[in-house]
Protein backbone atom coordinates (compact mmCIF):
# COMPACT_ATOMS: atom_id res chain seq x y z
CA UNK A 1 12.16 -24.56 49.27
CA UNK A 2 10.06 -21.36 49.09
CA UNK A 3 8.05 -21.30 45.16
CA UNK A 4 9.19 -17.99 43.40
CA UNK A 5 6.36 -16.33 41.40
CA UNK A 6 6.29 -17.54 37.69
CA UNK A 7 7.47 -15.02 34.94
CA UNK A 8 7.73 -14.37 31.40
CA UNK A 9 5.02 -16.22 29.79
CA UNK A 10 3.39 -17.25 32.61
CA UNK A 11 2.60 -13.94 33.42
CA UNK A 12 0.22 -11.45 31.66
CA UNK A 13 -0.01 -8.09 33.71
CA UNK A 14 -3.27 -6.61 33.12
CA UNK A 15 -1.81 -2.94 33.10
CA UNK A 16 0.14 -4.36 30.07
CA UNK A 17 -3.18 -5.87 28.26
CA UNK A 18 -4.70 -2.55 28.56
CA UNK A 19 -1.91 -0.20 27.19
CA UNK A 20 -1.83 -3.30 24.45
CA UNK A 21 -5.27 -3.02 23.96
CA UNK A 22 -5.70 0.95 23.91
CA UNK A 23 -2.75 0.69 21.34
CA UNK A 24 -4.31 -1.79 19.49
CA UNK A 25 -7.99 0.28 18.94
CA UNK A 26 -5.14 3.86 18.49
CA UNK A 27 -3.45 2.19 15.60
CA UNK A 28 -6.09 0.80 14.36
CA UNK A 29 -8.42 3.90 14.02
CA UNK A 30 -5.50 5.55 12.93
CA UNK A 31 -3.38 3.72 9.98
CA UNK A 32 -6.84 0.96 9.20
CA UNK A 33 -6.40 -2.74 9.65
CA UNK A 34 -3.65 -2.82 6.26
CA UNK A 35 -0.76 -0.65 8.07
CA UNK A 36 -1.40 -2.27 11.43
CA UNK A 37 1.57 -4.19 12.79
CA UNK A 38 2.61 -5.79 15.71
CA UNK A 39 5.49 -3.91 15.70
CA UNK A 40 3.74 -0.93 15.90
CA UNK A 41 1.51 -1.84 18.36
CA UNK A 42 4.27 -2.30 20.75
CA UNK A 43 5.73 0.85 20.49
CA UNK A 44 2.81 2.29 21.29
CA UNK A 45 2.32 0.47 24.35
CA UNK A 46 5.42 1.18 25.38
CA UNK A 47 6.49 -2.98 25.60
CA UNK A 48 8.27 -5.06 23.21
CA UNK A 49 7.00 -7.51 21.24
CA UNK A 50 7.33 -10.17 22.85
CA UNK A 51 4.76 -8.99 25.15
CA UNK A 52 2.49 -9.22 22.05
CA UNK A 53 3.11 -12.61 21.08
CA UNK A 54 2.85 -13.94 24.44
CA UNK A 55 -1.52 -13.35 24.06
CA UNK A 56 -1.67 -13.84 20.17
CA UNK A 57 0.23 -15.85 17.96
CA UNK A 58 -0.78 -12.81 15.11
CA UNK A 59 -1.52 -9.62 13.77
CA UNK A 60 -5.20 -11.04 13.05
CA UNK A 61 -5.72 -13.15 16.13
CA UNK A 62 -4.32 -9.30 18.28
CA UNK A 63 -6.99 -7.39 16.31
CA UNK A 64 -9.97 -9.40 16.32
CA UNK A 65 -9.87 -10.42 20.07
CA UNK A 66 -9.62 -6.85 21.12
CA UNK A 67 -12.07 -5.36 19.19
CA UNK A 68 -14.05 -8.09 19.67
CA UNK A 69 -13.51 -7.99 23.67
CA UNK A 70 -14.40 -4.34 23.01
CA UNK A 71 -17.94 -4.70 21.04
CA UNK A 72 -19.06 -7.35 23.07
CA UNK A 73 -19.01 -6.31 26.17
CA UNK A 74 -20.88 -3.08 24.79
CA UNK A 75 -23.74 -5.27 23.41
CA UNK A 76 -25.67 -4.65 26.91
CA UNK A 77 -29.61 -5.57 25.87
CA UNK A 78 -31.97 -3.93 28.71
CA UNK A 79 -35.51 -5.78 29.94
CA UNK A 80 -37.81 -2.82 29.99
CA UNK A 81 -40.58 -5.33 30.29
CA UNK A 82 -41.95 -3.63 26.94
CA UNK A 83 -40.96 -4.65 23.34
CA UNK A 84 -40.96 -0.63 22.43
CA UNK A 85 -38.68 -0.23 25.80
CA UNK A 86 -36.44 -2.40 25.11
CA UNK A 87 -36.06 -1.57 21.05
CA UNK A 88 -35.41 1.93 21.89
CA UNK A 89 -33.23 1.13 24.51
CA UNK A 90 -31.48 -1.39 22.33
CA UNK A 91 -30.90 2.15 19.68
CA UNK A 92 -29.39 4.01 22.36
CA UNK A 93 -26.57 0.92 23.01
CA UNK A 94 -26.11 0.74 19.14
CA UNK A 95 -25.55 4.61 18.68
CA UNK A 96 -23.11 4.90 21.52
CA UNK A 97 -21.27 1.75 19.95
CA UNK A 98 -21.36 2.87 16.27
CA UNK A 99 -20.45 6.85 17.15
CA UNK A 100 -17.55 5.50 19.37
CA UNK A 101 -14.60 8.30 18.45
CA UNK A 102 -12.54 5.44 17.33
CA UNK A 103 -14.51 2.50 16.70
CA UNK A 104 -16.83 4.40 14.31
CA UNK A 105 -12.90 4.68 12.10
CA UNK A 106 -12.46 0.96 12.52
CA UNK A 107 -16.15 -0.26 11.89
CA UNK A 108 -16.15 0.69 8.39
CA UNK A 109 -12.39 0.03 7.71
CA UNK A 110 -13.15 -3.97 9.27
CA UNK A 111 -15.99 -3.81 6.73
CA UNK A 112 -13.96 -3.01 3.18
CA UNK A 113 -11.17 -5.67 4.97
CA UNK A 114 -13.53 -8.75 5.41
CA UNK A 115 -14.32 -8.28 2.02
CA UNK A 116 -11.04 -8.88 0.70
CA UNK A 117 -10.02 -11.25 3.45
CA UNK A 118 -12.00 -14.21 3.84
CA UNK A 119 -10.48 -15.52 7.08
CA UNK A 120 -11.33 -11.91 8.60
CA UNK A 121 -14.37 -12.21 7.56
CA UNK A 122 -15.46 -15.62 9.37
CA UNK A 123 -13.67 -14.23 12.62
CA UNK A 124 -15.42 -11.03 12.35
CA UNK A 125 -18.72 -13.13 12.40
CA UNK A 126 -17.78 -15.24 14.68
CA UNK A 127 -16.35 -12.84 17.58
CA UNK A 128 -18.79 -10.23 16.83
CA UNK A 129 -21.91 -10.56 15.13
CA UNK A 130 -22.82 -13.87 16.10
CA UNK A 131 -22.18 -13.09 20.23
CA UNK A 132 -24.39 -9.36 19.59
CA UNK A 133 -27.09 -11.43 17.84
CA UNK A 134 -27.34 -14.02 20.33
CA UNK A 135 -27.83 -11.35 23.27
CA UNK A 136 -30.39 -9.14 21.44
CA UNK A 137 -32.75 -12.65 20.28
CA UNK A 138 -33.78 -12.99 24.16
CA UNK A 139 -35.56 -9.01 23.64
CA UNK A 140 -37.72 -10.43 20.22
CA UNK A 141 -38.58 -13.76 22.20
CA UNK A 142 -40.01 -11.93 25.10
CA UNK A 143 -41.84 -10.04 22.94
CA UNK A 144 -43.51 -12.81 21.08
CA UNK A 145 -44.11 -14.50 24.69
CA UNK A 146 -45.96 -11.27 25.48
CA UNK A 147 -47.85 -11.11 22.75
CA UNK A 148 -46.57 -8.35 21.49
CA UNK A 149 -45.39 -10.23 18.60
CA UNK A 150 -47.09 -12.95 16.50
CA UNK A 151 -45.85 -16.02 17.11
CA UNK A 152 -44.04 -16.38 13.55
CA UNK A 153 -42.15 -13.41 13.50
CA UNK A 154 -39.20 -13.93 11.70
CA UNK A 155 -36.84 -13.05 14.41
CA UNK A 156 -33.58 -13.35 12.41
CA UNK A 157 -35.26 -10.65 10.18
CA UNK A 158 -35.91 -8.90 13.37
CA UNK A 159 -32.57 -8.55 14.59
CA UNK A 160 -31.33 -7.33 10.95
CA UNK A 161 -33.94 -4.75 10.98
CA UNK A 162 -32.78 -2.96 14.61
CA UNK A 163 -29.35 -2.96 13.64
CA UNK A 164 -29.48 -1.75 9.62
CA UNK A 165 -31.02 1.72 10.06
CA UNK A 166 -28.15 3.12 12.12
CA UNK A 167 -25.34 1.79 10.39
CA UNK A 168 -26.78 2.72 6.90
CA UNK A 169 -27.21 6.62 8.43
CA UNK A 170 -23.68 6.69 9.95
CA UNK A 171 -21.40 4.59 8.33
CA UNK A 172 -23.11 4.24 4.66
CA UNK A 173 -24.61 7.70 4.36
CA UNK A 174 -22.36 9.74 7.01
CA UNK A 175 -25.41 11.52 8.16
CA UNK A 176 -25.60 12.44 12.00
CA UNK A 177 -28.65 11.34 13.65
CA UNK A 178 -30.71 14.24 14.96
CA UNK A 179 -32.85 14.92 17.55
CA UNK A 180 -36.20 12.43 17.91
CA UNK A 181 -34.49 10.03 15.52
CA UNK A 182 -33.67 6.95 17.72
CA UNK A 183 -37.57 7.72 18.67
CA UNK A 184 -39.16 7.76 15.33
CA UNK A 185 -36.53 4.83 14.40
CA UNK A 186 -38.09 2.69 17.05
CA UNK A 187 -41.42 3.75 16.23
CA UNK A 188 -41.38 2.78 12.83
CA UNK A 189 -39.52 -0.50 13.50
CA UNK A 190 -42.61 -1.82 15.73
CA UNK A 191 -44.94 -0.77 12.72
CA UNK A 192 -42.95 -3.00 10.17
CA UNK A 193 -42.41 -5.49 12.85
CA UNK A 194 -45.77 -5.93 13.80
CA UNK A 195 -47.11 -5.39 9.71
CA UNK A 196 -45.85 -8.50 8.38
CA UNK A 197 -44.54 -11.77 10.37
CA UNK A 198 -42.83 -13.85 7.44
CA UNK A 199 -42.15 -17.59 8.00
CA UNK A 200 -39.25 -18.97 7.47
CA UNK A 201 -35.09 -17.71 7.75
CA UNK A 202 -34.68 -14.43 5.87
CA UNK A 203 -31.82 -15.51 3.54
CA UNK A 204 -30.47 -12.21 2.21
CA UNK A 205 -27.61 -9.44 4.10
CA UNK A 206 -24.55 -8.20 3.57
CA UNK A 207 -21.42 -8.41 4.68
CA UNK A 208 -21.39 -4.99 6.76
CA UNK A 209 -24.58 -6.22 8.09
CA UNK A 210 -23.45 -9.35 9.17
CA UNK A 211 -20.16 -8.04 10.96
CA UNK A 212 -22.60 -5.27 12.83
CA UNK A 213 -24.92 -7.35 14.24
CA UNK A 214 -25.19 -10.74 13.09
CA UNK A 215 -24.36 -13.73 10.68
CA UNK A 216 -22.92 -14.79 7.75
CA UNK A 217 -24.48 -12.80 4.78
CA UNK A 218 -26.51 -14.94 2.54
């Protein structure tokens, strides 16, 4: 007896994920994480619910994995075989991810959330600061293999540092960055890198700071 191809459940159509997923980051940027719904979702995508609840079991579980599936795979850190290559390099990834027409909506909206919402919070952390910060550490190691930096640089420091300046101009400020910024950004970041190396885990953040680009605020 010939098998028939498994259905329903069994199945997840990638053309399907995607509409889901482009409806997700729509509604999202659109109505903020409060009026999203499931329901709403689906009728964006053109598929009924069940479609929805057949990858997550909820509203939060939806959100998080595709924005997280979205950030992460964004979080490309180059090897320019320089520690100034590869910070300014670094600036250029984190500008196209923070100006992103829709994520730069949902950024901040995520932000005011996971302050209300612990549980949003701890996945935001966990899906999305904590995989960025772990692929940007190898670029400070280097460095400090190199020579470029001393050998006590505070690294989780480090990482805070790279990410703070562009979110604090964009999201914080709403000021665009002009021409020669990203330049002058990564110049001055070297300087105060290479100024001070403290010892020991930096134990201060916030919570928009740890959702951007790392972990759990102290």
């Amino acid at each position: 007896m010939t098998r028939r191809t498994p259905t329903g459940a069994a199945v997840l159509q990638p053309s399907v994920t995607r509409a889901i997923t482009e409806a997700v980051l729509d509604e999202w940027a659109e109505q903020g994480y409060g009026r999203l719904s499931m329901e709403a979702v689906a009728k964006r995508a053109g598929v009924g619910k069940s479609a929805l609840y057949r990858r997550w079991p909820s509203k939060q579980e939806m959100a998080m994995s595709v924005i997280s599936e979205f950030t992460v795979a964004s979080a490309t850190v180059p090897d320019t075989g320089s520690l100034r290559g590869d910070v300014r390099a670094l600036l250029d990834v984190l500008m196209e991810w923070m100006t992103h027409p829709r994520f730069r909506r949902i950024l901040p909206d995520l932000v005011a959330e996971a302050a209300r919402n612990p549980e949003l919070a701890d996945a935001s952390i966990a899906m999305i600061g904590t995989p960025r910060r772990e692929r940007a550490r190898p670029m400070f190691e280097r460095a400090i293999e190199r020579g470029e930096l001393p050998p006590d640089t505070d690294v989780e420091l480090a990482l805070d540092l790279v990410a703070a300046p562009i979110y604090w101009r964009l999201t914080v400020r709403g000021v665009e960055a002009g021409p020669g910024y990203l330049d002058a950004l990564a110049d001055t970041l070297l300087a105060a890198l290479r100024a001070s190396a403290p010892t020991g885990p930096a134990r201060w953040g916030s919570r928009a700071g740890s959702i951007a680009f790392g972990g759990r605020a102290g």
